[in-house]
RNA sequence: GGGGUCGUGGUGUAGCUGGUCCAACACGCUGGCCUGUCACGCCGGAGACCACGGGUUCAAAUCCCGUCGAUCCCGCCA
């Protein structure tokens, strides 16, 4: 039995021409004309359609209702060239399911929402009803779906690793401490250790889940809780295997969006990214040299790239390689976590990479160490103890293949794709240093 | 953690080299007009002690100090 046995959605009017139907949704717009004629725009999950109200009883039955009132309508579907979608509903009778008599904090039925981000986020529960805001999160959901679809097709298994963990994993400094039945616990800042362990079990795994970072940053591209799309696979040659996988994943997600989200992409005026079959790649020291030569900034002694450097590189990739994506490979080992595999030919540099999307860091990935002795040495050279990561290390004492993986920041992907100016706009209810509500 | 900018009706802004501001415009709300509107249009109305506290001055939305709040940049990261 169907959930909506009798309900017709606004997108389905064309197949009900001339019929008496039932619809329900929110009053998205109410437009009163003279002599009591009223146009009501009804919004449901499929879109918006127009209802023409002329009978005095019908007009009276919705008198005093403000936008966002929830109504049920019975009416006749009429083909009408003047209507936006070509169809509209006439001779309606209304049942009010939930009246609204109070004005919204800000109008949400305009093409652009006129509210500061802070104001918007305070009222996100209603602000997100705006079609343009919905579209962002439809894309977000579809991107995660595309991610899963690509990896499922390649023999990956989806996993769910714990978000409450007993020891601060990677670097230790940037985790949220919580109390756990009288013990100290932490919110996972990454599924890194667990996804590696899972490679020992399934060879290929992925996870789409929140991660928590206690970094005190306050920028347009950071959140303290975000969705990480992680993948990890065994039996790789080196980081280039991972990069090839990531390229397929990115291209796969974009194809999925093109196939399933035409309406949202159109509404948000998304310029689909340039994605050559192979994304261009630049070796970290070469990138620094290029920056020095073309922008006069000497960062060659730095162990990392600054946001401005990444912007320049993004422009370069776009113009020179017609690509909105650029791999930067071989970041210095000092800037990478202890589990990172070094470049065998140049051990100061790593077999890891970042993927820049339109000049912003979108993905970090690489090859990991897979032998126990290498872990023991890496930990020792960084002054870390084996005890702290004992469970993790057990994985490597009992046979782990060469492996690697990556993590895509979902909100960053959506931000860069749709041209949002603040990462918070790509999170439903973002968490930053100041914001815990709503 | 360091630095910059900002705070004016429910929302977004103008005013801010002090007086003509008991604060203007747009959206929203509201009374009225219009039988094809769809960011409609037209005529009215309500709604702000100009973030808060102190100071300078004959006079402060406007200048100064402090507090709080917001925002952006850097560091760091995805």
XYZ file of C-alpha atoms (C1' of nucleotides) in Angstrom:
516
model
C 0.000 0.000 0.000
C 1.338 3.364 -0.967
C 1.985 5.999 1.616
C 0.334 8.740 -0.453
C -2.529 6.728 -1.874
C -4.745 9.717 -2.460
C -2.376 12.605 -2.308
C -1.213 14.144 -5.561
C 2.048 16.053 -5.594
C 2.529 19.392 -7.269
C 4.865 17.801 -9.805
C 2.196 15.298 -10.841
C -0.548 17.655 -12.003
C -0.029 17.018 -15.706
C -1.134 13.421 -15.364
C -4.351 14.394 -13.602
C -5.775 16.977 -15.986
C -9.479 17.455 -15.473
C -9.541 15.286 -12.346
C -10.670 16.199 -8.896
C -7.620 15.580 -6.691
C -6.346 15.999 -3.165
C -3.097 17.800 -2.394
C -1.410 18.957 0.745
C 1.505 21.153 1.671
C 2.568 24.563 2.837
C 1.151 27.878 1.655
C 4.303 29.178 0.054
C 2.803 32.372 -1.254
C -0.587 34.015 -0.919
C -1.474 36.629 -3.497
C -4.729 38.485 -3.040
C -6.322 40.219 -5.988
C -9.414 42.377 -6.179
C -12.942 41.089 -5.736
C -11.693 38.349 -3.510
C -9.633 36.444 -6.055
C -6.670 34.760 -4.416
C -3.713 32.830 -5.800
C -2.196 30.361 -3.392
C 1.103 28.695 -4.130
C 1.261 25.305 -2.530
C 4.668 23.835 -1.736
C 5.219 20.148 -1.157
C 8.305 17.982 -1.347
C 8.137 17.837 -5.123
C 7.863 21.562 -5.792
C 5.314 24.345 -6.019
C 2.007 24.666 -7.835
C -0.682 27.304 -8.015
C -4.209 27.158 -6.707
C -6.773 29.672 -7.939
C -9.338 30.622 -5.308
C -12.458 32.441 -6.479
C -15.486 31.166 -4.574
C -16.211 33.464 -1.623
C -16.556 30.500 0.784
C -13.152 29.195 -0.251
C -11.594 32.632 0.084
C -13.125 33.001 3.528
C -11.864 29.599 4.611
C -8.231 30.696 4.263
C -8.740 34.229 5.490
C -6.141 35.288 8.018
C -3.736 32.471 7.239
C -0.139 33.510 6.708
C 2.479 31.812 4.602
C 3.714 28.422 5.829
C 0.270 27.427 7.010
C -0.207 23.736 6.265
C -3.296 22.956 4.236
C -5.035 20.160 2.437
C -6.755 21.046 -0.806
C -9.322 19.344 -2.911
C -9.557 20.831 -6.376
C -9.708 20.325 -10.105
C -6.558 20.179 -12.228
C -6.695 22.534 -15.199
C -4.208 22.966 -18.007
C -3.446 26.665 -18.054
C -0.737 28.176 -20.229
C -0.594 31.237 -17.978
C 0.392 29.145 -14.970
C 4.089 28.648 -14.248
C 4.094 24.884 -14.675
C 1.360 24.809 -17.325
C -1.154 23.397 -14.836
C -3.013 24.739 -11.849
C -5.804 23.803 -9.502
C -9.253 25.379 -9.631
C -12.384 25.335 -7.468
C -10.525 24.402 -4.323
C -11.879 23.592 -0.938
C -9.436 23.799 1.930
C -8.800 21.964 5.143
C -6.391 23.775 7.407
C -4.038 21.241 8.991
C -1.910 23.770 10.829
C -2.582 27.489 10.660
C 0.160 30.093 10.873
C -0.876 33.503 12.146
C 2.523 34.978 12.901
C 4.926 36.478 10.382
C 8.133 34.585 9.640
C 11.421 35.966 10.981
C 12.266 36.786 7.369
C 10.549 36.112 4.030
C 11.468 32.710 2.593
C 9.485 32.842 -0.644
C 11.727 35.288 -2.460
C 14.390 34.275 -4.988
C 17.072 35.525 -2.613
C 16.846 35.206 1.133
C 17.471 38.593 2.666
C 19.013 37.595 5.968
C 22.502 37.565 7.372
C 23.952 34.120 7.824
C 23.777 34.446 11.580
C 20.114 35.440 11.451
C 19.398 32.712 8.966
C 21.052 30.055 11.092
C 19.150 31.155 14.175
C 15.990 30.353 12.206
C 17.313 27.534 10.044
C 14.370 25.322 10.930
C 12.142 27.531 8.807
C 14.750 29.215 6.621
C 15.759 25.874 5.141
C 12.254 25.514 3.737
C 13.163 28.002 1.038
C 13.520 26.071 -2.229
C 17.012 27.409 -2.902
C 18.145 26.208 0.521
C 16.486 22.848 0.111
C 18.366 22.422 -3.138
C 21.733 22.668 -1.402
C 20.893 19.742 0.836
C 19.306 17.731 -1.920
C 22.647 17.979 -3.680
C 24.404 17.062 -0.494
C 22.299 13.939 -0.077
C 22.792 13.020 -3.702
C 26.549 13.491 -3.458
C 26.687 11.042 -0.566
C 24.511 8.676 -2.545
C 26.802 8.962 -5.552
C 29.806 8.313 -3.337
C 28.227 5.114 -2.058
C 27.135 4.010 -5.495
C 30.615 4.323 -7.003
C 32.298 2.491 -4.140
C 29.653 -0.221 -3.914
C 30.263 -0.933 -7.574
C 33.963 -1.387 -6.837
C 33.519 -3.968 -4.118
C 33.686 -1.669 -1.086
C 31.749 -2.351 2.093
C 30.126 0.432 4.051
C 31.057 0.486 7.725
C 30.043 2.423 10.816
C 32.924 3.045 13.190
C 32.589 4.455 16.709
C 32.353 8.160 17.258
C 32.958 7.840 20.979
C 36.505 6.703 21.432
C 38.708 5.948 24.388
C 41.899 7.649 23.372
C 42.627 10.789 21.468
C 43.701 9.312 18.174
C 45.787 11.132 15.643
C 47.392 14.254 16.954
C 45.700 14.399 20.319
C 45.232 18.131 20.622
C 42.112 18.809 18.637
C 39.521 16.448 20.087
C 36.493 17.078 22.243
C 36.743 15.385 25.610
C 33.548 13.955 27.024
C 32.656 12.137 30.194
C 31.760 8.515 29.646
C 30.429 6.726 32.739
C 33.079 8.285 34.858
C 35.852 7.754 32.328
C 37.476 10.191 29.960
C 36.383 9.674 26.370
C 36.642 11.656 23.154
C 34.596 12.404 20.059
C 36.275 10.900 17.012
C 38.078 13.467 14.908
C 38.427 10.927 12.117
C 37.591 7.283 11.428
C 41.206 6.853 10.339
C 42.330 4.079 12.686
C 39.130 2.119 12.372
C 38.906 2.264 8.633
C 42.449 0.957 8.420
C 41.581 -1.867 10.794
C 38.602 -2.631 8.578
C 40.873 -2.999 5.564
C 42.243 -6.045 7.352
C 38.711 -7.420 7.343
C 37.012 -6.287 4.122
C 39.960 -5.017 2.017
C 37.830 -2.118 0.833
C 35.662 0.002 3.094
C 33.993 3.364 3.216
C 32.062 5.437 5.688
C 29.916 8.544 5.505
C 29.728 9.998 8.990
C 30.330 13.070 11.099
C 33.728 13.871 12.542
C 34.436 16.286 15.356
C 37.289 18.763 15.514
C 37.961 20.925 18.526
C 39.986 23.403 16.496
C 39.379 26.994 17.608
C 39.187 28.268 14.052
C 36.762 30.882 12.837
C 36.766 30.893 9.055
C 34.402 30.440 6.136
C 35.766 26.979 5.416
C 35.800 25.261 8.817
C 33.223 23.599 11.002
C 33.709 21.811 14.274
C 31.436 19.024 13.133
C 31.281 17.977 9.506
C 30.513 15.001 7.342
C 33.544 13.056 6.222
C 33.257 10.681 3.293
C 36.069 8.249 3.968
C 37.361 5.390 1.883
C 40.228 2.990 2.483
C 41.476 0.098 0.353
C 44.070 -2.637 0.531
C 46.461 -4.069 -2.052
C 47.423 -0.792 -3.649
C 50.600 -0.134 -5.581
C 51.131 3.194 -3.865
C 49.236 6.485 -3.456
C 48.601 6.634 -7.210
C 46.142 3.745 -6.871
C 44.258 5.796 -4.307
C 44.345 8.879 -6.526
C 42.888 6.920 -9.422
C 40.120 5.673 -7.163
C 39.417 9.171 -5.902
C 39.238 10.469 -9.460
C 36.619 7.846 -10.280
C 34.708 8.719 -7.139
C 34.646 12.450 -7.857
C 33.663 11.950 -11.468
C 31.068 9.398 -10.388
C 29.509 11.744 -7.870
C 29.277 14.496 -10.454
C 27.650 12.168 -13.001
C 25.202 11.101 -10.354
C 24.299 14.708 -9.651
C 23.886 15.473 -13.330
C 21.600 12.478 -13.738
C 19.479 12.969 -10.637
C 19.573 16.622 -9.627
C 18.890 18.622 -12.767
C 16.317 20.771 -10.973
C 18.602 21.652 -8.086
C 21.635 22.302 -10.279
C 19.519 24.609 -12.406
C 17.995 26.428 -9.444
C 21.395 27.055 -7.882
C 22.911 27.918 -11.260
C 25.703 25.441 -10.692
C 28.542 25.496 -13.192
C 29.568 21.867 -13.395
C 33.281 21.490 -12.733
C 35.854 20.718 -15.367
C 36.854 17.120 -14.842
C 39.400 15.623 -17.246
C 39.702 11.845 -17.121
C 42.957 12.239 -15.261
C 43.228 15.113 -12.843
C 46.447 17.084 -13.145
C 48.972 16.528 -10.382
C 51.869 18.569 -9.106
C 54.622 17.505 -6.727
C 54.640 19.583 -3.554
C 58.110 21.181 -3.985
C 57.309 21.897 -7.640
C 54.115 23.644 -6.584
C 56.120 25.868 -4.248
C 58.613 26.600 -6.995
C 55.768 27.509 -9.364
C 54.278 29.859 -6.762
C 57.672 31.499 -6.328
C 58.142 31.959 -10.066
C 54.625 33.107 -10.917
C 53.510 35.007 -7.853
C 56.811 36.038 -6.357
C 56.071 34.543 -2.984
C 58.818 32.341 -1.634
C 57.229 29.616 0.432
C 59.763 26.981 -0.554
C 60.930 26.508 3.020
C 57.378 26.069 4.317
C 56.081 22.570 5.033
C 52.566 23.411 3.866
C 50.575 25.537 1.446
C 48.604 28.561 2.598
C 45.020 29.140 1.416
C 46.190 31.834 -0.987
C 48.702 29.413 -2.513
C 45.967 26.867 -3.047
C 43.845 29.502 -4.765
C 46.666 30.312 -7.174
C 47.245 26.653 -7.911
C 43.528 26.192 -8.501
C 43.506 28.980 -11.075
C 46.556 27.512 -12.714
C 44.948 24.066 -13.010
C 41.806 25.608 -14.448
C 43.623 27.640 -17.081
C 46.434 25.286 -17.964
C 44.784 21.888 -17.659
C 41.098 22.784 -17.973
C 40.559 21.075 -14.640
C 38.802 22.314 -11.516
C 40.609 19.594 -9.602
C 44.316 19.429 -8.880
C 46.314 16.846 -6.975
C 49.172 18.161 -4.900
C 51.345 15.177 -4.030
C 54.208 14.477 -1.688
C 53.558 16.770 1.261
C 56.512 16.823 3.662
C 56.484 13.995 6.201
C 56.742 16.471 9.063
C 53.280 17.779 8.215
C 51.687 14.359 7.909
C 50.486 12.005 10.626
C 52.682 9.130 11.776
C 50.832 6.479 9.770
C 51.726 8.159 6.479
C 53.985 6.212 4.127
C 57.097 8.087 3.028
C 58.192 8.387 -0.576
C 60.768 5.589 -0.865
C 62.899 7.682 -3.245
C 62.736 10.860 -1.188
C 61.815 10.023 2.430
C 61.483 13.647 3.513
C 58.363 13.725 1.404
C 55.321 11.494 1.759
C 53.275 9.246 -0.467
C 50.283 11.378 0.283
C 48.252 13.996 -1.510
C 45.662 16.691 -1.218
C 43.025 17.239 -3.851
C 42.197 20.879 -4.459
C 38.745 21.696 -5.826
C 38.600 25.186 -7.325
C 41.513 26.216 -5.182
C 40.317 24.872 -1.858
C 41.478 21.755 -0.103
C 38.772 19.135 -0.542
C 40.428 15.796 0.115
C 43.442 14.477 1.954
C 44.672 11.005 1.277
C 47.609 8.800 0.708
C 49.356 5.548 1.295
C 49.673 4.337 4.895
C 52.384 2.340 6.564
C 51.439 -1.316 6.661
C 54.271 -3.038 8.554
C 54.385 -3.153 12.306
C 58.098 -2.301 12.470
C 57.522 0.835 10.417
C 54.829 1.942 12.860
C 57.109 1.246 15.807
C 59.826 3.367 14.214
C 57.450 6.162 13.193
C 55.977 6.411 16.665
C 59.368 6.420 18.310
C 60.738 9.136 16.059
C 57.756 11.306 16.966
C 58.082 10.633 20.661
C 54.793 8.728 20.825
C 54.223 5.556 22.805
C 52.887 2.294 21.438
C 50.610 1.915 24.431
C 48.467 4.853 23.375
C 47.570 3.142 20.109
C 47.963 -0.480 21.128
C 44.669 -1.699 19.671
C 45.384 0.011 16.386
C 48.884 -1.488 16.230
C 47.602 -5.000 16.733
C 46.176 -4.746 13.231
C 49.665 -4.478 11.815
C 51.182 -7.281 13.848
C 48.904 -9.737 12.092
C 49.281 -8.957 8.437
C 48.157 -5.825 6.655
C 48.494 -5.289 2.920
C 49.818 -2.075 1.419
C 46.829 0.211 1.703
C 45.649 3.760 1.544
C 42.606 5.940 1.369
C 41.174 9.400 1.532
C 38.572 11.577 3.182
C 36.332 14.012 1.319
C 34.742 16.863 3.224
C 31.115 16.718 2.104
C 30.228 20.295 3.020
C 33.355 21.577 1.312
C 32.466 19.668 -1.796
C 29.001 21.212 -1.859
C 30.353 24.665 -1.070
C 32.849 24.575 -3.905
C 30.390 22.987 -6.303
C 27.621 25.499 -5.747
C 29.791 28.535 -5.114
C 28.657 29.167 -1.549
C 30.663 31.807 0.237
C 30.537 30.161 3.643
C 30.832 26.506 4.611
C 28.096 27.018 7.202
C 25.617 27.365 4.340
C 26.406 23.780 3.375
C 25.552 22.390 6.808
C 21.959 22.085 7.993
C 22.664 23.131 11.559
C 26.346 24.021 11.591
C 28.492 23.791 14.664
C 31.179 26.376 15.079
C 32.936 27.846 18.075
C 29.967 29.989 19.009
C 27.011 28.066 17.700
C 25.366 25.175 19.501
C 21.772 26.106 18.626
C 19.620 25.240 16.822
C 45.426 31.894 19.925
C 46.665 36.798 16.879
C 44.619 40.790 13.789
C 40.794 43.719 10.965
C 35.671 45.319 10.297
C 30.727 45.928 11.863
C 26.192 46.482 15.447
C 19.928 51.460 13.090
C 11.833 48.587 13.288
C 10.654 41.270 12.370
C 14.434 41.150 7.900
C 18.110 43.743 4.655
C 20.137 48.526 4.191
C 20.766 54.346 4.016
C 22.180 58.111 7.360
C 27.529 58.253 10.700
C 33.417 64.905 8.299
C 27.710 66.241 15.157
C 22.207 70.301 14.738
C 17.730 70.378 8.991
C 16.653 62.680 12.243
C 10.514 62.686 17.727
C 15.538 58.571 11.983
C 14.791 57.208 5.615
C 14.197 53.163 1.824
C 13.069 48.016 0.399
C 11.005 43.221 2.032
C 7.586 41.369 5.638
C 2.974 42.617 8.616
C -1.614 45.452 8.265
C -6.421 48.553 6.147
C -8.220 49.535 1.177
C -8.299 49.186 -4.614
C -7.465 45.864 -8.957
C -10.572 38.767 -11.847
C -4.389 36.227 -14.200
C -0.915 37.325 -10.158
C 3.565 34.326 -9.852
C 10.155 39.188 -6.786
C 2.744 41.924 -9.492
C 1.013 47.047 -9.089
C -1.408 51.396 -6.588
C -3.141 54.391 -1.986
C -2.884 54.380 3.447
C -1.182 52.334 8.546
C 1.474 50.085 12.601
C 6.357 48.856 13.986
C 13.246 51.293 16.183
C 14.168 54.712 23.214
C 19.832 53.832 16.472
C 23.522 46.685 20.787
C 24.517 47.988 26.113
C 27.111 51.258 29.780
C 29.847 55.606 30.458
C 32.125 60.162 28.536
C 32.895 64.853 25.346
C 29.407 68.847 23.727
C 24.702 74.040 24.029
C 23.548 69.629 20.848
C 25.271 62.476 19.720
C 22.538 57.195 15.474
C 26.911 60.271 14.190
C 32.937 61.725 18.180
C 35.828 58.980 22.460
C 36.330 54.740 26.080
C 34.582 50.110 27.918
C 31.401 45.710 27.663
C 28.715 42.293 24.888
C 27.464 40.362 20.147
C 28.412 39.438 15.002
C 31.675 38.880 10.945
C 36.179 38.204 8.047
C 41.529 37.170 7.665
C 45.853 34.402 9.603
C 47.482 29.975 12.081
C 45.364 24.755 11.489
C 42.648 21.614 8.635
C 38.508 18.585 5.205
